[in-house]
């Protein structure tokens, strides 16, 4: 009998020991200090770093090629890249954050940035810019600002600026007998355009997806109409009436049969090259600007001769509705090789050769010299060229910079889609859903 | 180690004539043998399993966002559940799913196992083919495949249109989306079937021969021999099926793209738990949900074991 | 070997029986084939789609629409930094070691619970079952912290060591249930012949529990061959990646999706499992078990 008792003793001991290490490791959390002069990014560029990003095979290949160039250019440096699809990437990133083992260069967007900055997990890059370790002179200021946190410090250096655009299937538009909206068109013009088109579209096609649940479209609408998206304290800045107005607009379109049905939108696959627009079943849709190339390829595969193009989001009394959503690399406070990480961040964003290899795979290159070099390349495909030129046009129109409060990606985006689904499937009135959404979002935002 | 222990056990083997002293000695020896057999598991339990489990139990009483240290909040997480509409929705979805999918899965896999437990041509081939769906049940490819079948322009609707029936999307409709996931579960009946098949193989043939001599028909032989002999495995499949159904995650995650939509109609308990823990960085709440589920499942398991005395027959009794 | 469907009174109606048998056979095969077509259509579609160019994948529900190409297989196989030959090799290594680990640890544990008496048996069994009840999502983080402290990140240890330590209670429970269907008289007679517990375990129970072993091996094969989350968290270097991680790289919700290559490599990744199934069921589920019973 004695063995059992001692075995149980061991069991209890082992467990509590584990518990202690578990708590201890997590207990160190949050306080990741970033004091000290070493964090201005100066110092010897050597040793090994981990680099993490999201993306599929095509992007991995390009990123790895750039990493190889970086290693070659810096003797004594070893770099290992780790990538995964967007959602899996963040699952892993958060687990790594929980155990204080974040890679030294992690890719982020403004949409999640402040989840990390509000817990002091990232190093501000401003000292590294001052020390010259990171160069931002070739990047438009509006674009750099998209990498700033709530406290105004720069936390990631945008290397590629994604934007959303209205994709238009010009073949279908022609069949419907409508002219493309002209530059500077408003939301009212856009709605009229859709309604006019709906009447003349061939069977089996619709004017646009049921888009009331897409946060980026809504952001475009608020910016064009001068609404505040987020208040100073990181809560919602627009009113329930604003949201009701917006969703009513979409509901009117859906009920009139201008948009896709709620059911079909619910089952639509998430990748822009998999959606109904890429299938030639929609005359227009909101798509990421850099989806034009894959969408064109899919439509070619259909062999029905459909052609597509992209135009900027509708604008309004307050100007452009096109926000930029740049991605860039951040350096965690737990990084033990800041000089090398800073050198990599700078290299990835500013090196000309690297920029040409990466070829604006994740949004247009933010470095203007790199962007122009890409545009000057005679090999550049027509669609890719259009993507980059539209980006230039949007930047020229002084796009708004949005600081997303902590909890944005976690709470706002999912809740927004769910709330509109409740309306589209007839479970709630627009007012009810708007009220419920505002309450839910405010509870999760600004954390 | 086997060599050293074996002689002692052999010496004790004829148990019926033991005196009281030798009996307790042999009991102790058997316990020692059991410890040896259990050593790997006990090490794993102590070092790998219990620690993380108990830590998550602790987290269920905290506010923990993964990114900073947990703070103790007592029962707040559990209290929040009582008014959280999505939590309540997920409970409803999961209960319906358990009630429908578990019996369906058991019946279908038992029927196919019986069908495949006979001498016939291409038997191995058939078994492998019936097993195929459960091999890719969790693959990323499944979402695309399911849309091909149950989507608006899917196979099922093409078939219905052929019969002159019009129907919209099954995956995209809140009323039918859960049904398509039940179908996915039943479609991947292979694992449950394999366990039944392996069990059927263990039923001694002599029993059937004896019953046949007594003039029992196929149906009677099924209910008086096959079913009783299989009860330990029916019990196993029913219990594991229930536990798995309560913890169902992958099917809904893959098919709804992780959203649990449309309108929360496929928001399984564990899917919501995952959303809270990882997407919304609310691991304290997720842990609380997990431990509530443990309590419920423990009650179910206890109920199963209690009821098993009345209907499960072990060969070792 | 008699089965439930074998007609009993052979000698009485021999002529009708042959006819019946033929008829039953035909009916049975027709039924099975029809059932299989319905069940396997999605998979057949996937295989067919894997032979289409990427931008024609979703053109239609038929199996033979669009043009035919082997490109997806060629491109897919070469995809990633290392190519799929490496990923298949890695997956095989992890899977084989996982199977060995699970078989050893689970069968030992199961024998103790099914056949031996020891103190706290019921409590320990309850704990065993209890470990199955907690959704794995909430132990991911503490487990990661643990393996990180041990320095096991970027090794296969977090995927393999737990299996040698019987952390998957499902298989232990499965084997316990199997062993308990075996009559105890078998052990008793072996004991009378002078066998100890290890002898009974190795020479009596294990051969008789071969169906359970085959099942465990098969399920472990599938679970570790398809495991995504474990390799995602613990294997961050391309030369360590397993097949599911590599498959995931074909999908990119923020960029281009390569469904053709995904389907092609998914099809290929099914092949080893099917092969293993056929081998394991030939060896384990079919013959030996039944002959052992007699």
GROMACS .gro file of C-alpha atoms in nm, chain A residues 187-348:
model
  162
  187UNK     CA    1  -2.258   5.625  -5.196
  188UNK     CA    2  -2.585   5.756  -5.342
  189UNK     CA    3  -2.438   5.730  -5.692
  190UNK     CA    4  -2.323   5.381  -5.611
  191UNK     CA    5  -2.665   5.266  -5.492
  192UNK     CA    6  -2.827   5.411  -5.803
  193UNK     CA    7  -2.566   5.236  -6.017
  194UNK     CA    8  -2.647   4.903  -5.851
  195UNK     CA    9  -3.023   4.947  -5.879
  196UNK     CA   10  -3.001   5.046  -6.244
  197UNK     CA   11  -2.780   4.748  -6.318
  198UNK     CA   12  -3.002   4.500  -6.133
  199UNK     CA   13  -3.284   4.558  -6.378
  200UNK     CA   14  -3.078   4.462  -6.680
  201UNK     CA   15  -2.854   4.186  -6.551
  202UNK     CA   16  -2.875   3.839  -6.707
  203UNK     CA   17  -3.037   3.561  -6.506
  204UNK     CA   18  -2.820   3.396  -6.244
  205UNK     CA   19  -2.627   3.713  -6.170
  206UNK     CA   20  -2.675   3.989  -5.917
  207UNK     CA   21  -2.551   4.343  -5.891
  208UNK     CA   22  -2.352   4.293  -5.569
  209UNK     CA   23  -2.301   4.064  -5.272
  210UNK     CA   24  -2.511   4.107  -4.959
  211UNK     CA   25  -2.247   4.328  -4.804
  212UNK     CA   26  -2.407   4.475  -4.493
  213UNK     CA   27  -2.189   4.256  -4.272
  214UNK     CA   28  -1.853   4.349  -4.420
  215UNK     CA   29  -1.672   4.577  -4.175
  216UNK     CA   30  -1.435   4.731  -4.430
  217UNK     CA   31  -1.719   4.854  -4.649
  218UNK     CA   32  -1.879   5.010  -4.344
  219UNK     CA   33  -1.550   5.175  -4.250
  220UNK     CA   34  -1.538   5.322  -4.600
  221UNK     CA   35  -1.891   5.456  -4.557
  222UNK     CA   36  -1.813   5.619  -4.220
  223UNK     CA   37  -1.498   5.783  -4.356
  224UNK     CA   38  -1.670   5.920  -4.664
  225UNK     CA   39  -1.956   6.058  -4.458
  226UNK     CA   40  -1.749   6.209  -4.183
  227UNK     CA   41  -1.855   5.975  -3.904
  228UNK     CA   42  -1.611   5.889  -3.629
  229UNK     CA   43  -1.538   5.519  -3.621
  230UNK     CA   44  -1.376   5.503  -3.278
  231UNK     CA   45  -1.379   5.752  -2.997
  232UNK     CA   46  -1.073   5.864  -2.801
  233UNK     CA   47  -1.128   5.601  -2.532
  234UNK     CA   48  -1.131   5.321  -2.788
  235UNK     CA   49  -1.507   5.271  -2.796
  236UNK     CA   50  -1.742   5.312  -3.092
  237UNK     CA   51  -1.757   5.669  -3.220
  238UNK     CA   52  -2.064   5.649  -3.445
  239UNK     CA   53  -2.421   5.646  -3.329
  240UNK     CA   54  -2.689   5.380  -3.346
  241UNK     CA   55  -2.870   5.596  -3.602
  242UNK     CA   56  -2.566   5.593  -3.829
  243UNK     CA   57  -2.557   5.216  -3.818
  244UNK     CA   58  -2.931   5.189  -3.874
  245UNK     CA   59  -2.900   5.417  -4.175
  246UNK     CA   60  -2.620   5.207  -4.319
  247UNK     CA   61  -2.786   4.870  -4.264
  248UNK     CA   62  -3.120   4.997  -4.390
  249UNK     CA   63  -2.948   5.093  -4.714
  250UNK     CA   64  -2.827   4.734  -4.755
  251UNK     CA   65  -3.156   4.582  -4.646
  252UNK     CA   66  -3.344   4.787  -4.908
  253UNK     CA   67  -3.104   4.662  -5.172
  254UNK     CA   68  -3.129   4.302  -5.053
  255UNK     CA   69  -3.506   4.304  -5.036
  256UNK     CA   70  -3.523   4.453  -5.383
  257UNK     CA   71  -3.318   4.163  -5.511
  258UNK     CA   72  -3.024   4.384  -5.602
  259UNK     CA   73  -2.785   4.195  -5.375
  260UNK     CA   74  -2.715   3.828  -5.335
  261UNK     CA   75  -2.947   3.638  -5.099
  262UNK     CA   76  -2.862   3.595  -4.732
  263UNK     CA   77  -2.826   3.218  -4.771
  264UNK     CA   78  -2.587   3.237  -5.060
  265UNK     CA   79  -2.378   3.503  -4.891
  266UNK     CA   80  -2.362   3.289  -4.578
  267UNK     CA   81  -2.214   2.993  -4.763
  268UNK     CA   82  -1.975   3.195  -4.978
  269UNK     CA   83  -1.613   3.084  -4.938
  270UNK     CA   84  -1.387   3.343  -4.779
  271UNK     CA   85  -1.103   3.381  -5.030
  272UNK     CA   86  -1.168   3.660  -5.283
  273UNK     CA   87  -1.065   3.425  -5.563
  274UNK     CA   88  -1.331   3.176  -5.449
  275UNK     CA   89  -1.627   3.410  -5.417
  276UNK     CA   90  -1.920   3.471  -5.646
  277UNK     CA   91  -1.755   3.777  -5.796
  278UNK     CA   92  -1.464   3.561  -5.910
  279UNK     CA   93  -1.720   3.320  -6.058
  280UNK     CA   94  -1.878   3.585  -6.276
  281UNK     CA   95  -2.205   3.572  -6.081
  282UNK     CA   96  -2.180   3.924  -5.941
  283UNK     CA   97  -2.145   4.247  -6.133
  284UNK     CA   98  -1.960   4.412  -5.846
  285UNK     CA   99  -1.827   4.345  -5.499
  286UNK     CA  100  -1.590   4.483  -5.242
  287UNK     CA  101  -1.260   4.302  -5.282
  288UNK     CA  102  -0.908   4.356  -5.157
  289UNK     CA  103  -0.725   4.566  -5.414
  290UNK     CA  104  -0.468   4.296  -5.478
  291UNK     CA  105  -0.737   4.037  -5.553
  292UNK     CA  106  -0.779   4.173  -5.905
  293UNK     CA  107  -0.507   3.949  -6.044
  294UNK     CA  108  -0.632   3.616  -5.903
  295UNK     CA  109  -0.995   3.705  -5.978
  296UNK     CA  110  -0.904   3.780  -6.339
  297UNK     CA  111  -0.728   3.445  -6.360
  298UNK     CA  112  -1.028   3.254  -6.226
  299UNK     CA  113  -1.264   3.430  -6.467
  300UNK     CA  114  -1.033   3.343  -6.756
  301UNK     CA  115  -1.063   2.981  -6.645
  302UNK     CA  116  -1.440   3.004  -6.672
  303UNK     CA  117  -1.391   3.085  -7.038
  304UNK     CA  118  -1.693   3.313  -7.064
  305UNK     CA  119  -1.491   3.618  -7.158
  306UNK     CA  120  -1.573   3.819  -6.846
  307UNK     CA  121  -1.347   4.113  -6.773
  308UNK     CA  122  -1.305   4.286  -6.440
  309UNK     CA  123  -1.150   4.600  -6.306
  310UNK     CA  124  -1.130   4.778  -5.974
  311UNK     CA  125  -1.223   5.132  -5.874
  312UNK     CA  126  -1.183   5.322  -5.550
  313UNK     CA  127  -1.450   5.304  -5.279
  314UNK     CA  128  -1.729   5.562  -5.303
  315UNK     CA  129  -1.636   5.893  -5.148
  316UNK     CA  130  -1.854   6.152  -4.977
  317UNK     CA  131  -1.868   6.502  -4.834
  318UNK     CA  132  -1.567   6.417  -4.617
  319UNK     CA  133  -1.355   6.290  -4.903
  320UNK     CA  134  -1.209   5.951  -4.974
  321UNK     CA  135  -1.365   5.644  -4.823
  322UNK     CA  136  -1.058   5.434  -4.885
  323UNK     CA  137  -0.868   5.347  -4.570
  324UNK     CA  138  -0.532   5.177  -4.600
  325UNK     CA  139  -0.469   4.847  -4.421
  326UNK     CA  140  -0.092   4.809  -4.424
  327UNK     CA  141   0.095   4.508  -4.297
  328UNK     CA  142   0.438   4.529  -4.150
  329UNK     CA  143   0.682   4.373  -3.913
  330UNK     CA  144   0.690   4.455  -3.542
  331UNK     CA  145   0.957   4.370  -3.288
  332UNK     CA  146   0.838   4.216  -2.960
  333UNK     CA  147   0.969   4.346  -2.631
  334UNK     CA  148   1.089   3.994  -2.552
  335UNK     CA  149   1.320   3.990  -2.854
  336UNK     CA  150   1.681   3.917  -2.758
  337UNK     CA  151   1.833   4.028  -3.086
  338UNK     CA  152   1.687   4.371  -3.155
  339UNK     CA  153   1.966   4.498  -3.383
  340UNK     CA  154   1.925   4.208  -3.623
  341UNK     CA  155   1.547   4.229  -3.608
  342UNK     CA  156   1.558   4.601  -3.681
  343UNK     CA  157   1.796   4.541  -3.969
  344UNK     CA  158   1.557   4.284  -4.111
  345UNK     CA  159   1.254   4.511  -4.078
  346UNK     CA  160   1.445   4.784  -4.258
  347UNK     CA  161   1.574   4.545  -4.525
  348UNK     CA  162   1.235   4.394  -4.598
   0.00000   0.00000   0.00000
